[in-house]
Amino acid sequence: MKSTINKIIASIKLAVNESITRSVDEGAFTIDHMPSIIIEVPRDTTHGEFSTNVAMQITRQAKKSPKLIGEVIIKNIDTNNSYIKSVELAGPGFINFHLNQNWLYEVLEDIYDLRGSYGSSDIGAGKKVNVEFISANPTGPMHMGNARGGAIGDGIASILQCAGYQVSREFYINDAGNQIEKFGQSLEARYLQLLGQNIEFPEDGYKGEDITEHMKNFIEEQHKEYIDEESDRRKKAFIEYALNLNLQKIKEDLNEYGIKYDVWFSESVLHCQNQVNAVIDELKNKGYAYEKEGAVWFKATEFGCEKDDVLVRNNGIPTYFAADIAYHLDKLRTREFDWSINVWGADHHGHVARLKGALEALGIEPDRLTIIIMQLVRLTRKGEISRMSKRSGKMVTLSDLIDEVGKDAARFFFNLRSPDSHLDFDLDLAMEQSNDNPVFYVQYAHARICSILRQLDVEVSFSQVTLTLLKEKEEILLIRKLADLPQEIIMAIEKLDPSKITKYALDLSSDFHSFYNACRVKLEDEELMKSRIILIQCTKQVIENCLGILGVSAPEIM
RNA sequence: GCGCCUGUAGCUCAGUAGGAUAGAGCAACGGCCUUCUAAGCCGUGUGCCAAAGGUUCGAAUCCUUUCAGGCGCACCA
């Protein structure tokens, strides 16, 4: 799966490394240690295809000027049997490499051979990774924050798969605890109100329409037989009824959204199987938990937190925190995932340190857990900020969004920016002018290619083309961009940021559209035409690979 | 008050683990369809990189302080 660009970068690195060694041996300069040689792509193409700043990096330890060091490195570099055409010293001490263009044509061969796996690598070495995302409360429909988390989480999972990780996508169902109790109270109040009783609605209950809707349907289906039932049993029945429906709806919506989970993990199972109590006991036994004022506390301060946290309330009910520790222990110890990645909204970031602390207390290396903190989505409508809260009732749901702008636009849009950036989602723009969405720009490139291929309808095999005919500026730029994908994916993994892929897809599409306007594929000259067919087939493949990662479809006709 | 995230063109954002002249999209203006999809292409300009110090060959990027916005700091999740 080693791609041409990676091979070239590695070979340049090696050549530079050997040259430095040789220079030191002949006494041109001295170094304490070999620096890590970084090969980068200069922004300005007149600076060559690749460059390195290594001469500047070692000025300090060598105590010679960057220019002098650079000259020696260039003198001693062995460029035989490589793609390197020439090497030059430029600017403050950059060493620039100009390559024979032949390597670009090999890139096309890579894509042609590797197809869907072009861009993949094996750096993940089969490590087991659990990616948990969305995990929306099943007390109501999913909101825009869940939508963003879904796009980011699924994207991260896909990138990791490309890099050879063994990925499991997981949804944690919070079907236990306080908010479920609130959910039950809210349902009960609406039920009784619907049946004419003058009941006060819980102050911090769920005020959404969906709660009333559930109870309306429930009354129609089950009549009014719960009116005289004891409250606890009644709430239990309501919760079971509504939770199932909500969960079903969540699954349907996510299916529409193009997200497939491997595991739906239920919080209540942790309680039933006594895992929550077990983890609390373990913390107690290890001396990291203590009792105070009738509650059980975790000594989070011993792990760098500002204060300790409650594991068991003084009413004997464990907190969400305790369950979360048990859950992550289940992932990392019981189920033996090498790495656990969670995507959380910024409103949960305060929870990160203490969870990692708890894992450390239990003897789990905290670095095995990575939390991606995603900044919140802010909705604007006609310039006004509309708050989104499940309890306030009025909100835009994921399924509204899919209905209005479509899954492709939504998923692309949410991965247009890095998780770190605050996202203003302009509803008017998204819902009224969805044609402005950049996703169409990429899809259109794909559809255009499909259209050309459909009309030409020529079978071309690699052996019958002369790729060196592809030498127009736009052709070279396009191939150069195609060559970048493997590096882009590695970058996306290092940052755990799928938006890198989105941006790459936009850049690639732009290079394709430029090519399209400058060069025709359908030509009298059959040789050139066949070469260009290969070029656009490769472009089509790479667009598909990118859109596949993002969970966006690649239509053949638009 | 403390912690995390953010501050780059009129707007929305990139800026590749410190590099060469700071980039895109939108918006504005001008061009390009008798030939493969004009949801496209080509061209025109815009910056006290929030502010001030510091680190070094070199800073939008790293450190310190200040300012502004978002989010946290529950026996809620």
XYZ file of C-alpha atoms (C1' of nucleotides) in Angstrom:
635
model
C 0.000 0.000 0.000
C 3.051 2.227 -0.063
C 2.260 5.126 -2.334
C 4.622 6.832 -4.705
C 4.686 10.104 -2.824
C 5.608 8.394 0.424
C 8.356 6.461 -1.302
C 9.797 9.616 -2.799
C 9.719 11.511 0.458
C 11.397 8.597 2.188
C 14.092 8.379 -0.470
C 14.854 12.107 -0.277
C 15.054 11.846 3.493
C 17.490 8.988 3.200
C 19.638 10.819 0.664
C 19.826 13.902 2.893
C 20.604 11.787 5.906
C 23.448 10.022 4.116
C 24.806 13.295 2.834
C 24.912 14.779 6.324
C 26.726 11.720 7.613
C 29.227 11.972 4.786
C 29.742 15.689 5.411
C 30.391 15.096 9.087
C 32.795 12.285 8.261
C 34.830 14.508 6.035
C 34.939 17.184 8.721
C 32.872 19.879 7.003
C 30.868 20.439 10.203
C 29.992 18.590 13.387
C 26.644 17.674 14.920
C 25.610 16.256 18.291
C 22.684 14.339 16.915
C 20.973 13.817 13.605
C 17.936 16.137 13.373
C 14.620 14.753 12.228
C 14.596 15.590 8.565
C 11.375 17.172 7.429
C 10.568 17.134 3.744
C 7.953 19.688 2.863
C 6.187 20.897 -0.219
C 7.048 24.517 -1.020
C 4.107 26.741 -1.694
C 5.876 28.348 -4.614
C 6.419 25.803 -7.378
C 9.582 27.538 -8.577
C 11.112 26.287 -5.348
C 10.919 22.732 -6.584
C 8.633 19.836 -5.778
C 10.055 19.240 -2.323
C 12.352 21.048 0.058
C 13.950 20.690 3.434
C 15.030 23.191 6.054
C 17.527 20.850 7.643
C 20.501 23.112 6.957
C 18.889 25.845 9.034
C 17.905 23.408 11.716
C 21.445 22.327 12.414
C 23.093 25.758 12.300
C 23.061 25.952 16.053
C 24.757 22.661 16.792
C 27.119 22.854 13.792
C 27.992 26.496 14.480
C 28.216 27.257 10.770
C 25.993 29.358 8.565
C 22.976 27.663 6.988
C 24.247 28.496 3.525
C 27.588 26.844 4.122
C 25.970 23.743 5.579
C 23.497 23.618 2.742
C 26.239 23.806 0.147
C 28.103 20.908 1.712
C 24.955 18.809 1.944
C 24.226 19.467 -1.711
C 27.805 18.635 -2.705
C 27.639 15.309 -0.894
C 24.166 14.243 -1.862
C 23.811 11.197 -4.087
C 21.047 11.696 -6.621
C 21.816 8.721 -8.830
C 18.987 6.246 -9.197
C 16.435 8.706 -7.901
C 13.816 11.017 -9.304
C 15.836 14.020 -8.262
C 16.765 16.094 -11.280
C 18.542 18.902 -9.498
C 19.169 20.268 -6.037
C 19.639 23.922 -5.204
C 20.217 26.134 -2.235
C 17.774 29.007 -1.919
C 16.527 31.727 0.361
C 17.885 31.700 3.888
C 19.112 28.104 3.540
C 16.422 25.915 2.054
C 17.520 22.934 0.020
C 15.127 22.565 -2.887
C 14.656 19.418 -4.902
C 13.511 19.490 -8.494
C 12.233 16.162 -9.731
C 11.809 14.448 -13.034
C 8.146 14.473 -13.810
C 8.060 10.728 -14.325
C 7.104 10.164 -10.714
C 3.758 11.848 -11.339
C 2.780 9.257 -13.901
C 3.511 6.539 -11.390
C 0.969 8.160 -9.107
C -1.701 7.501 -11.705
C -0.599 3.897 -11.821
C -0.932 3.687 -8.034
C -4.475 4.978 -8.155
C -5.356 2.720 -11.032
C -4.109 -0.334 -9.164
C -5.216 0.508 -5.650
C -8.616 2.003 -6.488
C -10.670 2.367 -3.324
C -7.683 1.760 -1.112
C -5.539 4.477 -2.688
C -4.622 6.772 0.170
C -4.801 4.018 2.737
C -1.850 2.998 4.814
C -0.992 0.505 7.503
C 0.240 2.880 10.186
C -2.588 1.751 12.437
C -1.126 -1.759 12.365
C -4.455 -3.397 13.108
C -4.823 -1.753 16.509
C -8.312 -1.983 17.948
C -9.944 1.437 18.250
C -13.322 2.241 19.691
C -14.867 5.451 18.389
C -17.817 6.611 20.429
C -19.839 9.537 19.172
C -23.238 11.227 19.345
C -24.491 9.133 22.293
C -27.498 11.425 22.395
C -29.856 11.200 25.321
C -32.746 9.002 24.241
C -35.145 11.367 25.987
C -35.830 13.183 22.750
C -34.817 13.727 19.149
C -31.261 14.565 18.110
C -30.251 18.187 17.694
C -27.676 20.055 15.630
C -24.903 19.328 18.107
C -25.538 15.627 17.673
C -25.514 16.169 13.920
C -22.088 17.773 14.058
C -20.785 15.109 16.420
C -22.058 12.437 14.062
C -20.345 13.895 11.026
C -17.083 14.350 12.903
C -17.158 11.007 14.709
C -18.037 8.943 11.667
C -15.388 10.819 9.694
C -12.733 10.098 12.303
C -13.718 6.436 12.313
C -13.410 6.275 8.524
C -10.006 7.954 8.472
C -8.750 5.496 11.056
C -10.006 2.611 8.966
C -8.051 3.989 6.024
C -4.950 3.972 8.154
C -5.283 0.319 8.998
C -6.920 0.529 12.398
C -9.556 -1.968 13.357
C -12.420 0.388 14.134
C -15.629 -0.136 16.060
C -18.252 2.601 16.022
C -20.234 2.819 19.201
C -23.310 4.640 20.510
C -23.699 4.869 24.281
C -27.340 4.898 25.280
C -27.926 6.890 28.473
C -30.943 4.896 29.480
C -30.398 5.166 33.215
C -29.995 7.859 35.819
C -31.414 11.197 36.588
C -32.477 12.405 33.200
C -34.492 9.255 32.698
C -36.248 9.985 35.965
C -37.006 13.500 34.718
C -38.189 12.008 31.479
C -40.615 9.792 33.382
C -41.924 12.681 35.437
C -42.445 14.765 32.320
C -44.321 11.974 30.568
C -46.460 11.358 33.612
C -47.396 15.007 33.968
C -48.395 15.281 30.316
C -50.367 12.065 30.572
C -52.376 13.291 33.501
C -52.850 16.718 31.965
C -54.147 15.138 28.785
C -56.650 13.242 30.847
C -57.908 16.461 32.347
C -56.081 16.575 35.631
C -54.703 19.874 36.798
C -51.128 18.762 37.426
C -48.157 21.048 37.689
C -45.427 20.293 35.157
C -41.989 19.620 36.690
C -39.946 22.796 36.569
C -36.886 21.240 34.954
C -38.821 18.671 32.952
C -38.709 18.100 29.212
C -41.078 20.631 27.739
C -40.853 19.469 24.137
C -43.855 18.755 21.994
C -42.642 15.219 21.533
C -43.390 14.370 25.157
C -47.029 15.352 24.780
C -47.162 13.620 21.441
C -45.922 10.384 22.968
C -48.612 10.461 25.617
C -51.350 11.313 23.144
C -50.458 8.238 21.153
C -50.108 6.187 24.281
C -53.575 7.124 25.403
C -54.965 6.216 22.014
C -53.251 2.857 22.061
C -53.587 1.909 25.686
C -56.569 4.013 26.640
C -56.529 5.389 30.110
C -55.748 2.386 32.177
C -52.737 3.953 33.891
C -54.649 6.781 35.486
C -55.136 4.919 38.730
C -51.805 3.090 38.613
C -49.177 3.716 41.261
C -46.794 6.459 40.132
C -43.573 4.433 39.979
C -45.090 1.634 37.941
C -46.838 4.125 35.748
C -43.666 6.075 35.002
C -41.826 2.866 34.297
C -44.396 1.917 31.697
C -44.294 5.381 30.115
C -40.496 5.409 30.030
C -40.334 2.006 28.423
C -42.878 3.011 25.835
C -41.338 6.374 24.923
C -37.710 5.306 25.178
C -38.226 2.523 22.701
C -39.876 4.835 20.239
C -37.193 7.479 20.661
C -34.440 4.971 20.183
C -36.113 3.604 17.131
C -36.362 7.113 15.739
C -32.705 7.794 16.532
C -31.700 4.664 14.667
C -33.838 5.586 11.683
C -32.452 9.120 11.573
C -28.872 7.918 11.789
C -29.547 5.467 9.042
C -30.758 8.372 6.912
C -27.665 10.288 7.957
C -25.486 7.467 6.667
C -24.047 6.359 9.982
C -23.825 2.679 10.835
C -22.872 1.660 14.339
C -21.217 -1.605 15.257
C -22.338 -1.443 18.860
C -25.238 0.147 20.722
C -24.120 0.093 24.320
C -26.714 0.504 27.014
C -25.859 2.275 30.270
C -28.465 0.290 32.148
C -26.554 -2.903 31.389
C -23.614 -1.553 33.385
C -25.898 -1.148 36.374
C -27.619 -4.505 35.957
C -24.363 -6.368 35.650
C -23.078 -4.633 38.726
C -20.131 -3.124 36.876
C -20.764 0.299 38.363
C -20.619 -0.984 41.922
C -17.602 -3.085 41.086
C -15.645 -0.101 39.833
C -16.572 1.935 42.898
C -15.372 -0.897 45.109
C -12.150 -1.155 43.187
C -11.489 2.559 43.647
C -12.251 2.208 47.353
C -9.918 -0.768 47.684
C -7.140 1.094 45.929
C -7.578 3.995 48.305
C -8.885 6.469 45.726
C -12.423 6.745 47.064
C -13.741 7.828 50.431
C -17.017 8.606 52.159
C -18.015 12.066 53.207
C -21.437 13.490 54.150
C -23.119 10.269 53.156
C -21.689 10.264 49.641
C -18.769 8.402 48.074
C -16.100 10.595 46.516
C -13.300 9.994 44.048
C -9.971 11.612 44.911
C -9.715 13.458 41.609
C -7.398 16.043 43.156
C -4.709 13.368 43.319
C -4.799 13.337 39.533
C -4.504 17.030 38.918
C -8.161 17.992 39.129
C -9.354 20.995 41.036
C -11.694 19.119 43.278
C -12.930 15.673 44.105
C -16.042 14.259 42.501
C -19.013 12.316 43.735
C -19.362 8.696 42.686
C -22.380 7.774 44.797
C -24.898 10.334 45.987
C -26.077 10.320 49.567
C -29.304 8.761 48.354
C -27.294 5.710 47.324
C -27.637 6.248 43.586
C -24.387 6.290 41.621
C -23.663 9.349 39.488
C -23.266 9.489 35.741
C -19.553 9.878 36.388
C -19.379 6.502 38.150
C -21.183 4.819 35.295
C -18.888 6.489 32.798
C -15.815 5.139 34.576
C -17.324 1.658 34.475
C -18.123 2.137 30.811
C -14.607 3.145 29.855
C -13.136 0.384 31.951
C -15.339 -1.960 30.007
C -13.962 -0.610 26.744
C -10.310 -0.548 27.717
C -9.971 -3.471 30.109
C -12.792 -5.938 29.482
C -13.116 -5.486 25.752
C -9.402 -4.777 25.312
C -9.540 -1.871 22.911
C -6.076 -0.410 22.414
C -7.488 3.037 21.988
C -10.766 4.713 22.854
C -11.793 7.908 21.111
C -14.834 9.921 22.174
C -16.340 12.940 20.499
C -17.866 15.272 23.054
C -19.449 18.685 22.928
C -17.523 21.523 24.562
C -20.067 21.621 27.363
C -18.639 18.323 28.627
C -14.978 19.233 28.586
C -14.852 19.659 32.348
C -15.461 15.942 32.574
C -12.301 14.926 30.699
C -9.666 15.319 33.392
C -11.532 13.435 36.070
C -12.407 10.534 33.776
C -8.778 10.191 32.747
C -7.815 10.482 36.391
C -10.162 7.695 37.345
C -8.753 5.458 34.632
C -5.257 6.159 35.858
C -6.336 5.241 39.374
C -7.540 1.929 37.998
C -4.200 1.265 36.366
C -5.204 2.145 32.827
C -2.808 4.332 30.881
C -4.865 7.537 30.407
C -3.390 8.167 26.972
C -5.393 5.236 25.701
C -8.393 7.535 25.929
C -8.628 10.517 23.584
C -11.477 12.956 23.898
C -12.164 15.165 20.918
C -13.808 18.285 22.223
C -16.028 19.755 19.591
C -17.127 23.358 19.915
C -20.840 23.907 19.995
C -23.086 24.676 17.086
C -24.832 27.991 17.234
C -27.916 28.384 15.139
C -28.734 31.666 13.558
C -32.009 32.440 11.925
C -32.531 35.773 10.253
C -29.485 37.040 12.064
C -30.940 35.986 15.386
C -29.321 33.395 17.560
C -31.697 30.621 18.373
C -30.847 28.623 21.454
C -31.083 24.916 21.340
C -32.055 23.052 24.406
C -34.024 19.933 24.844
C -35.886 21.340 27.769
C -36.935 24.584 26.129
C -38.834 22.520 23.618
C -38.317 24.378 20.392
C -35.365 23.210 18.423
C -34.163 22.081 15.041
C -33.660 18.353 14.942
C -31.326 16.224 12.876
C -34.240 14.887 10.906
C -35.452 18.438 10.148
C -32.003 19.195 8.864
C -31.852 16.132 6.643
C -35.295 16.941 5.259
C -34.317 20.505 4.470
C -30.763 20.306 3.165
C -30.161 16.611 2.642
C -27.698 14.267 4.240
C -24.852 15.037 1.855
C -24.910 18.779 2.382
C -25.267 18.390 6.136
C -22.396 15.972 6.530
C -20.131 17.954 4.265
C -20.973 21.206 5.992
C -20.235 19.882 9.464
C -16.821 18.741 8.304
C -15.970 22.001 6.623
C -14.355 23.283 9.790
C -12.163 21.675 12.385
C -13.862 20.407 15.562
C -12.091 23.182 17.463
C -13.819 25.974 15.659
C -17.116 27.378 16.791
C -19.694 26.730 14.165
C -22.371 29.188 13.231
C -25.037 27.365 11.317
C -27.090 29.764 9.291
C -30.440 28.068 8.908
C -31.687 30.479 6.273
C -28.656 29.819 4.138
C -28.678 26.085 4.666
C -32.371 25.636 4.127
C -33.168 28.180 1.452
C -30.037 28.306 -0.609
C -28.679 24.840 -0.355
C -27.206 25.216 -3.857
C -24.583 27.453 -2.317
C -23.301 24.523 -0.368
C -19.776 23.596 -1.407
C -20.666 19.914 -1.421
C -22.161 20.421 -4.880
C -18.874 21.711 -6.176
C -17.231 18.387 -5.393
C -20.151 16.243 -6.482
C -20.392 18.205 -9.700
C -16.777 17.405 -10.548
C -17.581 13.736 -10.096
C -20.739 13.916 -12.186
C -18.898 15.744 -14.951
C -16.293 13.014 -15.144
C -18.988 10.347 -15.235
C -20.678 12.199 -18.048
C -17.531 12.308 -20.152
C -16.807 8.637 -19.583
C -20.385 7.741 -20.427
C -20.248 9.541 -23.727
C -16.833 8.303 -24.808
C -17.512 4.768 -23.727
C -13.947 3.631 -24.530
C -12.135 0.885 -22.698
C -8.624 1.975 -21.924
C -5.984 -0.183 -20.338
C -2.855 1.107 -18.737
C -0.553 -0.676 -21.150
C -1.862 1.218 -24.175
C -1.453 4.771 -22.938
C 1.427 7.214 -23.113
C 1.005 9.176 -19.932
C 3.935 11.440 -20.702
C 1.592 13.183 -23.127
C -0.044 14.738 -20.082
C 2.049 17.846 -19.785
C -0.275 20.822 -19.811
C -0.031 22.999 -16.724
C -3.538 22.018 -15.595
C -2.821 18.328 -16.090
C 0.351 18.440 -14.037
C -1.332 20.379 -11.255
C -4.192 17.893 -11.161
C -1.888 14.880 -10.956
C 0.189 16.637 -8.345
C -2.960 17.056 -6.271
C -3.920 13.417 -6.737
C -0.501 12.494 -5.411
C -1.201 14.322 -2.162
C -4.036 12.168 -0.856
C -1.925 9.698 1.179
C -0.229 12.586 2.970
C -3.513 14.347 3.551
C -4.992 11.284 5.204
C -1.986 10.921 7.467
C -2.359 14.565 8.428
C -6.047 14.058 9.144
C -5.201 11.138 11.427
C -2.561 13.030 13.338
C -5.053 15.760 14.094
C -8.058 13.443 14.205
C -9.738 15.974 11.978
C -11.875 14.908 8.994
C -12.165 18.511 7.793
C -8.709 18.070 6.246
C -10.310 15.645 3.809
C -13.141 18.028 3.037
C -10.701 20.769 2.180
C -8.625 18.418 0.103
C -11.707 17.311 -1.830
C -12.533 20.950 -2.565
C -8.992 21.676 -3.750
C -8.948 18.600 -5.913
C -12.294 19.507 -7.453
C -11.040 22.971 -8.184
C -8.011 21.548 -9.998
C -10.277 19.253 -11.948
C -12.650 22.039 -13.003
C -9.654 24.084 -14.150
C -8.396 21.132 -16.160
C -11.849 20.614 -17.631
C -11.994 24.167 -18.897
C -8.476 24.121 -20.270
C -8.236 20.662 -21.809
C -10.666 18.518 -23.733
C -10.822 14.798 -23.253
C -12.788 13.975 -26.372
C -10.229 14.415 -29.134
C -9.139 13.272 -32.583
C -5.756 12.439 -31.137
C -6.511 9.033 -29.706
C -3.241 8.714 -27.822
C -3.809 11.883 -25.858
C -7.475 11.113 -25.368
C -6.682 7.767 -23.777
C -4.168 9.329 -21.448
C -6.710 11.892 -20.383
C -9.287 9.204 -19.819
C -6.894 7.567 -17.392
C -6.366 10.915 -15.712
C -10.054 11.586 -15.180
C -10.744 8.026 -14.104
C -8.106 8.455 -11.435
C -9.597 11.785 -10.414
C -13.026 10.208 -10.156
C -11.597 7.463 -7.972
C -9.928 9.895 -5.587
C -13.068 12.017 -5.272
C -14.995 8.869 -4.445
C -12.447 7.891 -1.824
C -12.742 11.295 -0.154
C -16.507 11.453 -0.265
C -16.634 7.903 1.046
C -14.666 8.954 4.116
C -17.042 11.850 4.664
C -20.165 9.754 4.198
C -21.276 11.812 1.209
C -22.578 10.232 -1.966
C -20.867 10.614 -5.331
C -23.672 11.018 -7.876
C -23.059 10.104 -11.508
C -25.582 12.588 -12.824
C -26.506 15.995 -11.515
C -12.260 34.149 40.366
C -10.209 29.362 38.024
C -9.920 25.953 33.614
C -10.661 24.758 28.206
C -11.654 26.681 23.069
C -11.499 30.873 19.764
C -9.672 35.914 17.787
C -6.220 36.146 10.340
C -9.521 40.245 4.102
C -16.344 43.372 4.448
C -18.410 37.944 5.950
C -17.137 32.420 6.881
C -12.647 30.138 7.538
C -7.403 27.687 5.873
C -2.503 28.388 7.079
C 0.763 21.533 6.605
C 3.993 20.378 14.391
C 8.707 28.002 13.639
C 10.223 28.880 7.321
C 10.697 31.724 1.505
C 6.079 37.312 -1.117
C -0.096 35.356 4.605
C -4.238 32.008 1.286
C -9.373 30.102 -0.247
C -14.796 30.503 -0.512
C -18.751 34.059 -0.249
C -19.768 39.095 -1.483
C -18.188 43.197 -5.678
C -16.539 44.152 -10.755
C -15.021 42.488 -15.915
C -14.578 38.441 -19.398
C -15.581 32.860 -21.212
C -20.832 28.195 -23.736
C -22.164 26.517 -32.684
C -17.166 21.265 -29.316
C -17.109 16.320 -23.152
C -22.797 19.221 -17.723
C -21.934 27.444 -16.984
C -23.985 23.937 -9.936
C -18.125 25.514 -14.075
C -13.618 28.465 -15.728
C -10.298 32.991 -16.241
C -9.007 37.867 -14.470
C -9.233 42.453 -10.867
C -7.875 43.815 -4.552
C -8.282 43.506 0.243
C -4.716 42.594 5.635
C -1.386 46.764 12.437
C -2.565 37.990 11.555
C -6.976 41.185 18.631
C -2.865 44.239 21.611
C 1.951 44.537 24.068
C 6.354 42.312 25.414
C 9.752 37.929 25.021
C 12.416 33.427 22.824
C 16.099 33.120 17.560
C 19.080 33.098 11.809
C 13.364 33.555 11.143
C 6.969 34.065 14.739
C 0.130 34.284 12.379
C 2.437 29.738 14.549
C 6.170 28.898 20.755
C 6.236 31.641 26.064
C 4.205 35.733 29.327
C 0.598 39.519 30.128
C -3.793 42.206 28.590
C -8.453 42.697 25.897
C -12.943 40.430 23.466
C -16.368 36.193 22.578
C -17.990 30.898 23.569
C -18.161 26.751 27.054
C -17.388 24.672 31.718
C -16.331 24.952 37.231
C -23.625 20.274 40.705
C -24.709 14.716 45.334
C -27.410 17.197 36.252
C -25.812 14.490 32.270
